[in-house]
Amino acid sequence: MGSWLSKQLEPTSPHFTYLVLSVFLLSYAFFSDTIRNRLHLSEPPLATLVGILFGPRALNIVNPEAWSGQDTVTQEAARVVVSLQVFSVGVELPKAYFSRHWRSVAMLLVPVMTYSWLVTAGFVYAVLGIEWSTSLIISACLAPTDPVLAAAVLQGSKFSGRVPRRLRHMLSAESGCNDGTSFPFLYAGILIFMDRSNGKIIQEWFTSTILWQCALGLFVGLTLGHFANRALRIAVRRKWIDTSSFLAFYILLALLSIGIGSTLGLDDFLVAFGAGTGFAWDGWFANKTKETDLPNILDLLLNSSMFVYLGAIMPWRMFVPRDVTPFITPWKLIGLFILILLFRRIPIVLLLKPLIPDIRTYREALFCGHFGPMGLGGLFLVIEARAQLETGESRPLPHPPKHHPNKVAIETVWPVVCFILLGSTFIHGCSVALISLAGHYMRNKEERAPLLAGEIEGLDAMVHEGGGGESEPSVSGDEDVSVLPLYFSPLSCSLLTVILAVAGYT
């Protein structure tokens, strides 16, 4: 009997993974309201903890190290999950959002990200004592804010209602954009590491990264989204499409944008974000699907699963000194994380507060400065960095090579970025609980909510009323009104022509 039963059972690592993921997600779904709105916890830190617990360094039930082509799996899984999330951010933003709030988002994308990149590189260089070019590569992976962690806090919870919508939309828009805009920083570090001549670095960086990957990628995404919106309107008007296919169109368009971006060698995240923004620019699709909660469904299924995977692949053995990286120690990593947490964004956002229209008070600036989580976008970028260091292309080797001229850099970027991502997932994922508890006990006893940290009023020292709290005229769109996006201007078409001409010439 025992022999017969053993032949029937198939307890393989992938099968255990399905079991662990489904049990965790079902358990979370049962208590989701309590976890999010009473304990003020989000999915990412819990999912990461599950991945650590069931991963190869603990119970060894979920073991991605045993899978073939682990780096490729990590790269493609992160690509799909982050692209879907940035597409979702583009769709969920109020209609024509960037026509009114581009100044605020631009300040966060250019001076704030540049400061974050350079300051983080300085900390990495000083604490670990590694080459400056390697420090630039690591800091580029940590420069963007993560759309998945941001969505876990800024959407679908009672706490999110305590933050002015103006700030929520601005931070969401930033998280949707800056995973894509981090590519110029990453490739600048890689080109410097490769020790190209100055002229060659600037030429290749500008034509390949700025023009082709970023500018053209964003244009392609916006164009794809706009014409997908037009096509879907026609299908709905002529009753060609049923309800289930209408909802599936959302995910299929996101996957199409990923396919186009990755095939053409464009910036996948900017293509996906542009597609979502162009698709929902006039608010028509958001109005049609406002009762479906599609983003929250994606959060539960895909994003949480990816954070379980992140917990399972943590390179614990690389967080201690080894022959190839004797400068990496747990205390150095902890110190580096604290420095990055305190100085990566907060000082520059406080300094630039007068220049960011959507930030009205210094408490709001402090909140926005702190709320710059690092997560799955950084995971994709560090695999991209490793691939470039290993092969000179975007396709990584199945596993890190045992012998390579760039071995020290390859073996350095992975554990350092993973440790910072792990810390950010827990600190930023638990920030809502800490902010809620602090706000509860800072009130007079008679003003506290009956339930611990159960306050629902707007956060103190933030502007919530009227124009200070709102960020859009309406989320809904009129089916009969076509809003022509700004990117279909003669200037945009001229820019596209220049991009293609320069890329073809070089």
JSON list of C-alpha atoms in Angstrom, two decimals, residues 38-39 71 78 101 132 165 226 231 245 264 268 270 291 312 347 359 378 432 435 442 487 498:
[
{"chain": "A", "resi": 38, "resn": "ARG", "atom": "CA", "xyz": [-7.49, 47.23, 11.45]},
{"chain": "A", "resi": 39, "resn": "LEU", "atom": "CA", "xyz": [-3.92, 45.99, 11.62]},
{"chain": "A", "resi": 71, "resn": "ASP", "atom": "CA", "xyz": [17.68, 34.41, -13.27]},
{"chain": "A", "resi": 78, "resn": "ALA", "atom": "CA", "xyz": [9.39, 40.84, -12.49]},
{"chain": "A", "resi": 101, "resn": "HIS", "atom": "CA", "xyz": [0.15, 67.97, -12.69]},
{"chain": "A", "resi": 132, "resn": "TRP", "atom": "CA", "xyz": [32.41, 54.19, -7.93]},
{"chain": "A", "resi": 165, "resn": "ARG", "atom": "CA", "xyz": [-5.98, 62.51, -3.09]},
{"chain": "A", "resi": 226, "resn": "HIS", "atom": "CA", "xyz": [-4.86, 55.87, -27.47]},
{"chain": "A", "resi": 231, "resn": "ALA", "atom": "CA", "xyz": [-10.91, 50.59, -31.10]},
{"chain": "A", "resi": 245, "resn": "SER", "atom": "CA", "xyz": [-13.89, 40.19, -22.96]},
{"chain": "A", "resi": 264, "resn": "LEU", "atom": "CA", "xyz": [11.71, 46.20, -29.91]},
{"chain": "A", "resi": 268, "resn": "ASP", "atom": "CA", "xyz": [9.14, 47.97, -21.09]},
{"chain": "A", "resi": 270, "resn": "LEU", "atom": "CA", "xyz": [7.52, 53.24, -20.00]},
{"chain": "A", "resi": 291, "resn": "GLU", "atom": "CA", "xyz": [-17.08, 48.86, -9.85]},
{"chain": "A", "resi": 312, "resn": "ALA", "atom": "CA", "xyz": [12.24, 32.74, -1.28]},
{"chain": "A", "resi": 347, "resn": "PRO", "atom": "CA", "xyz": [16.12, 65.95, 2.35]},
{"chain": "A", "resi": 359, "resn": "ILE", "atom": "CA", "xyz": [2.96, 69.51, -1.96]},
{"chain": "A", "resi": 378, "resn": "GLY", "atom": "CA", "xyz": [14.56, 47.21, -8.25]},
{"chain": "A", "resi": 432, "resn": "VAL", "atom": "CA", "xyz": [1.00, 52.69, 7.73]},
{"chain": "A", "resi": 435, "resn": "ILE", "atom": "CA", "xyz": [1.94, 56.18, 11.38]},
{"chain": "A", "resi": 442, "resn": "MET", "atom": "CA", "xyz": [-0.41, 61.64, 20.02]},
{"chain": "A", "resi": 487, "resn": "TYR", "atom": "CA", "xyz": [1.32, 63.76, -27.14]},
{"chain": "A", "resi": 498, "resn": "VAL", "atom": "CA", "xyz": [14.26, 62.93, -34.85]}
]
